[in-house]
GROMACS .gro file of C-alpha atoms in nm:
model
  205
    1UNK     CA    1  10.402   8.118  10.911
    2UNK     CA    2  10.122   7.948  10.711
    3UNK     CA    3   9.957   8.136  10.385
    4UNK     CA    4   9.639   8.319  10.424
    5UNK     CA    5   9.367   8.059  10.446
    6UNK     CA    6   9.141   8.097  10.134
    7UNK     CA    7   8.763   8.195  10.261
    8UNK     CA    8   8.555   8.457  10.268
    9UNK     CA    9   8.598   8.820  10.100
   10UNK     CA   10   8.465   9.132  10.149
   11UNK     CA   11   8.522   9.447   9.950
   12UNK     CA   12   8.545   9.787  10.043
   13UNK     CA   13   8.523  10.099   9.768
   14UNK     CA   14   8.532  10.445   9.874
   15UNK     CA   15   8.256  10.654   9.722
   16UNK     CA   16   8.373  10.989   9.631
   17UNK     CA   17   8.203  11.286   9.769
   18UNK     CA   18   8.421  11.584   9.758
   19UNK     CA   19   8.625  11.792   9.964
   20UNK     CA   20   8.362  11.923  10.243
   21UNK     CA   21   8.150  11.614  10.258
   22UNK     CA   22   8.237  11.304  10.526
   23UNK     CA   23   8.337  10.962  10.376
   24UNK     CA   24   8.120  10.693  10.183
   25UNK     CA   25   8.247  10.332  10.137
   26UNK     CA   26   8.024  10.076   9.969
   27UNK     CA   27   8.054   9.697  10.119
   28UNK     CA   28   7.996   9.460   9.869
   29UNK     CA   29   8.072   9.072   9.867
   30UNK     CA   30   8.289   8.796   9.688
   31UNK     CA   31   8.052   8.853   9.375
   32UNK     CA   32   8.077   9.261   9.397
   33UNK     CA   33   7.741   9.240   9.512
   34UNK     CA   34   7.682   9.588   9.735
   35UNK     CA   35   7.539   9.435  10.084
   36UNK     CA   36   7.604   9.759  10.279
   37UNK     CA   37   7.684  10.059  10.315
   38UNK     CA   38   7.929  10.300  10.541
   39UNK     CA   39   7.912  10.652  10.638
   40UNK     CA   40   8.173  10.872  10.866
   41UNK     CA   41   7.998  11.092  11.078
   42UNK     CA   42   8.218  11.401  11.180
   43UNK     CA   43   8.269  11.788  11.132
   44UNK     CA   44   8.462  11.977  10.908
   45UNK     CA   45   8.684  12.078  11.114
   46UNK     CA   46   8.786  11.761  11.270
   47UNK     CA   47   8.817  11.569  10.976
   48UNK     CA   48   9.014  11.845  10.811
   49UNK     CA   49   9.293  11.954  11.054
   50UNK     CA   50   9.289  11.602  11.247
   51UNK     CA   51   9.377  11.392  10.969
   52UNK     CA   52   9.430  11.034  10.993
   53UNK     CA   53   9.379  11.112  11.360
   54UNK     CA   54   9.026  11.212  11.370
   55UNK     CA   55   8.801  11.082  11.574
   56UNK     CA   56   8.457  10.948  11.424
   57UNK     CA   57   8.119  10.763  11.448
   58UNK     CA   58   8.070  10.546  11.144
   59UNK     CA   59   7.720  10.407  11.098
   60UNK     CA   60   7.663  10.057  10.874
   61UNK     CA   61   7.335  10.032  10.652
   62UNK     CA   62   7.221   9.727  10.464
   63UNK     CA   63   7.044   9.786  10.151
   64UNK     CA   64   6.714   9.829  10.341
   65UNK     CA   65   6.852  10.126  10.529
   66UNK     CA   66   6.827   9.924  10.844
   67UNK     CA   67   7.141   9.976  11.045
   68UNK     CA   68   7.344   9.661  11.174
   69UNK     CA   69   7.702   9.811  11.293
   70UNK     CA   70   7.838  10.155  11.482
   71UNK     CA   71   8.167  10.184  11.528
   72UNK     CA   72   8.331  10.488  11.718
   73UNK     CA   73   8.675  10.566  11.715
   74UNK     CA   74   8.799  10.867  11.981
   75UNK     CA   75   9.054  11.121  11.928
   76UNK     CA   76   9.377  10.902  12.000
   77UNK     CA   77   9.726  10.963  11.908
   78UNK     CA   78   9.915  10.751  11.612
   79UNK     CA   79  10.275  10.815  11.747
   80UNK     CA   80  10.485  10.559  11.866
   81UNK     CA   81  10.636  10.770  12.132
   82UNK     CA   82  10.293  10.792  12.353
   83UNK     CA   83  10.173  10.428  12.376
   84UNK     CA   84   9.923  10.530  12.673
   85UNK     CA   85   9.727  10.695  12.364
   86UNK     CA   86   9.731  10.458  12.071
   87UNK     CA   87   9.461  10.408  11.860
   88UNK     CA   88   9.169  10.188  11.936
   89UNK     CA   89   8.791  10.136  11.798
   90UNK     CA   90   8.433   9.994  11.927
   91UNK     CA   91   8.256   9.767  11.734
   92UNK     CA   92   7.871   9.767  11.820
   93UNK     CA   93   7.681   9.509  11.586
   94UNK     CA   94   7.361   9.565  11.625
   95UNK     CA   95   7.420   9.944  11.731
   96UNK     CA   96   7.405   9.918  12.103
   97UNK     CA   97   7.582   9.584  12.155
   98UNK     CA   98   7.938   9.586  12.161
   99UNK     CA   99   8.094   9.287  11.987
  100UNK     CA  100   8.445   9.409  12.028
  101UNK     CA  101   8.671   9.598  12.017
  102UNK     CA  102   9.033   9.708  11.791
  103UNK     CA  103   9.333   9.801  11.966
  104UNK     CA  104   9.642   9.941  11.843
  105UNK     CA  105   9.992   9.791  11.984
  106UNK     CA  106  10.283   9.972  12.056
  107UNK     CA  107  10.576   9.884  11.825
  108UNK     CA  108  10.841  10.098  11.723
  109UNK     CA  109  10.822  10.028  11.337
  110UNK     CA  110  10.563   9.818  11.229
  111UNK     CA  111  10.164   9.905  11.246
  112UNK     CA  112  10.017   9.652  11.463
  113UNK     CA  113   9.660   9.583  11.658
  114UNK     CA  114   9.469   9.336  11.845
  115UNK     CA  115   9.142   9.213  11.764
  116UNK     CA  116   8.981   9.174  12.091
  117UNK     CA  117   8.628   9.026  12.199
  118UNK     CA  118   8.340   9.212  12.392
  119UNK     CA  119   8.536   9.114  12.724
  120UNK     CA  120   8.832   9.250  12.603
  121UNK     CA  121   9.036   8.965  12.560
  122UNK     CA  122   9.228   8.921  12.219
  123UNK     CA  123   9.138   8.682  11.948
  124UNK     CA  124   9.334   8.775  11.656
  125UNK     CA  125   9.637   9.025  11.552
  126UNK     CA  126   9.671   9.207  11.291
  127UNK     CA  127  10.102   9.287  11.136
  128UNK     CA  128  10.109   9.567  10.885
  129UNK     CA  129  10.429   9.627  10.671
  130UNK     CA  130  10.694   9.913  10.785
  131UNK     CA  131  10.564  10.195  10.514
  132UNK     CA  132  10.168  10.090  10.435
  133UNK     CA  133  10.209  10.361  10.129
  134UNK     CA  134  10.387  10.148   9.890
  135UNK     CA  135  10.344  10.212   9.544
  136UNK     CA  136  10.253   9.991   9.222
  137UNK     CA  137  10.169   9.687   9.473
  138UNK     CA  138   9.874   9.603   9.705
  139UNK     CA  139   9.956   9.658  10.047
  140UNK     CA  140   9.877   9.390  10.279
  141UNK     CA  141   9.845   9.378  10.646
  142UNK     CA  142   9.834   9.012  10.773
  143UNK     CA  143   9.540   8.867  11.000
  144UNK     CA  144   9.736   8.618  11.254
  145UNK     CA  145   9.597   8.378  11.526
  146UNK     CA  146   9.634   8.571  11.848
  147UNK     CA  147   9.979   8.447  11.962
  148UNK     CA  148  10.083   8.542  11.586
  149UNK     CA  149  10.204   8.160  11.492
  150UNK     CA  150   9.936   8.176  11.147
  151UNK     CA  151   9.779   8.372  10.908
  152UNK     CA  152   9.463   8.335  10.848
  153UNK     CA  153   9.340   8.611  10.678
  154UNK     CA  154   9.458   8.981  10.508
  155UNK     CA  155   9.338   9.318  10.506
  156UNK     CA  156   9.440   9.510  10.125
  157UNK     CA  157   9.492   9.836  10.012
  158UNK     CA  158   9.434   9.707   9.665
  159UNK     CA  159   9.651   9.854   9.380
  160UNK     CA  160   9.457   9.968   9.090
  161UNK     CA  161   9.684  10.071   8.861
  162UNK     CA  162   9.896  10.368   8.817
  163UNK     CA  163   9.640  10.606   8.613
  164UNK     CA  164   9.357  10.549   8.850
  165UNK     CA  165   9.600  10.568   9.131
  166UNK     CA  166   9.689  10.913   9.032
  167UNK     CA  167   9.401  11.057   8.869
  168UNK     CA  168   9.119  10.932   9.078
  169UNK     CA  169   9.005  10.957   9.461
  170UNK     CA  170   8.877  10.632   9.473
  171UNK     CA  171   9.046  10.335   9.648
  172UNK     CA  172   8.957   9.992   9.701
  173UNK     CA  173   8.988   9.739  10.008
  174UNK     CA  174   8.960   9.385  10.079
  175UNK     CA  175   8.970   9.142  10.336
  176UNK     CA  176   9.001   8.758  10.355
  177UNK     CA  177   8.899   8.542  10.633
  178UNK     CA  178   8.846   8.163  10.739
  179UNK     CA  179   8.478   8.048  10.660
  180UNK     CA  180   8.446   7.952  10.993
  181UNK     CA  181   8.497   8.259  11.169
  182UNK     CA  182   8.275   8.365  11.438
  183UNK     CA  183   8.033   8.623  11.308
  184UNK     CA  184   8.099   8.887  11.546
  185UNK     CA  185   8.495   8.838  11.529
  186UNK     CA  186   8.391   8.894  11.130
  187UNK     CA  187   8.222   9.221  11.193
  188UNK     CA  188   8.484   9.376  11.442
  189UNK     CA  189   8.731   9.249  11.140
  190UNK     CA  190   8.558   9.463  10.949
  191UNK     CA  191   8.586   9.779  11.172
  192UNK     CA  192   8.966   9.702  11.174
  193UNK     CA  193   8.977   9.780  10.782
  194UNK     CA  194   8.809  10.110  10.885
  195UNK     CA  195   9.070  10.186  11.120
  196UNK     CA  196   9.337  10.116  10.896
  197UNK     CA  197   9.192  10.288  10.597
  198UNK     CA  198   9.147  10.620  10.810
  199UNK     CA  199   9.506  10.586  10.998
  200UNK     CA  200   9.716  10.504  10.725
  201UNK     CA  201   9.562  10.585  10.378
  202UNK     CA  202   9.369  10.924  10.445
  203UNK     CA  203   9.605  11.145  10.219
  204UNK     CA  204   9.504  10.931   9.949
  205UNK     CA  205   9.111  10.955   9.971
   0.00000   0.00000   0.00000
């Protein structure tokens, strides 16, 4: 497999908010510029006893306040021993227009999804690594052309270091794609971080 092709970045920080509040994330770009901003939109109750399974609405704001992405996630099981019931995600960019969609494969170790177009039809796949909640390292989960024979991008649970790692609640994301990726593959891309950051690191936020 070829390296991740250098290109675009985005960053993802989660804003801490406390215990009883839903989850923040700021968006910024290659420069740490903030460009938007996320919010889950949930109950207590569900976010609380649900876990990494919960479902949620998460509305996108640009700096204006104008919103430019939805993305809604239903209550879905994260076992590999129901694969009628994985876990999958709608991207709507502007709200209203689906752009895509992110759908979670069955495998019986690895964490693995398909980014798929507004028809439904796959464009990329995404290969995470057998325990995502690896210590003193970034944790990377690979971006691959859809019949897996490239990498062309990565989606990182950046490491910060171990006293901010164990002290603090925040956590920091990235992801790297081509240049010349299509705009709404780029945005459903960016719901797939979303997925993976509620699925696999919620403990730690």
């Amino acid at each position: 497999q070829q390296e991740a092709v250098t290109g675009g970045c985005i960053y993802i920080s989660y804003v801490l908010t406390g215990f009883e509040t839903n989850n923040k994330y700021e968006i910024k770009n290659s420069l740490g510029q903030r460009v938007y901003f996320a919010a889950e939109e949930n109950d207590c109750c569900t976010r609380n006893y649900c876990g990494p399974s919960r479902p949620f609405a998460m509305t996108i704001v640009d700096n204006t306040g104008r919103e430019v992405m939805k993305l809604h996630r239903p209550l879905r099981c994260s076992a590999c021993c129901f694969p009628c019931c994985l876990q999958k995600l709608e991207v709507q960019a502007p709200p209203g227009t689906v752009v895509g969609y992110v759908v979670q494969n069955w495998h019986p170790c690895l964490p693995k999804f398909t980014i798929q177009d507004e028809r439904e039809q796959g464009v990329l796949k995404i290969s995470g690594p057998c325990i995502p909640c690896r210590c003193c390292t970034d944790v990377n989960f690979e971006v691959m052309s859809v019949d897996e024979s490239s990498v062309v991008g990565r989606i990182s649970k950046q490491w910060a270091g171990s006293v901010k790692e164990i002290f603090t609640d925040t956590d920091n994301f990235g992801i790297q794609f081509p240049m010349d990726l299509d705009i709404k593959t780029k945005a459903v891309l960016l719901g797939a971080c979303f997925l993976i950051v509620s699925s696999f690191f919620f403990l730690f936020l």
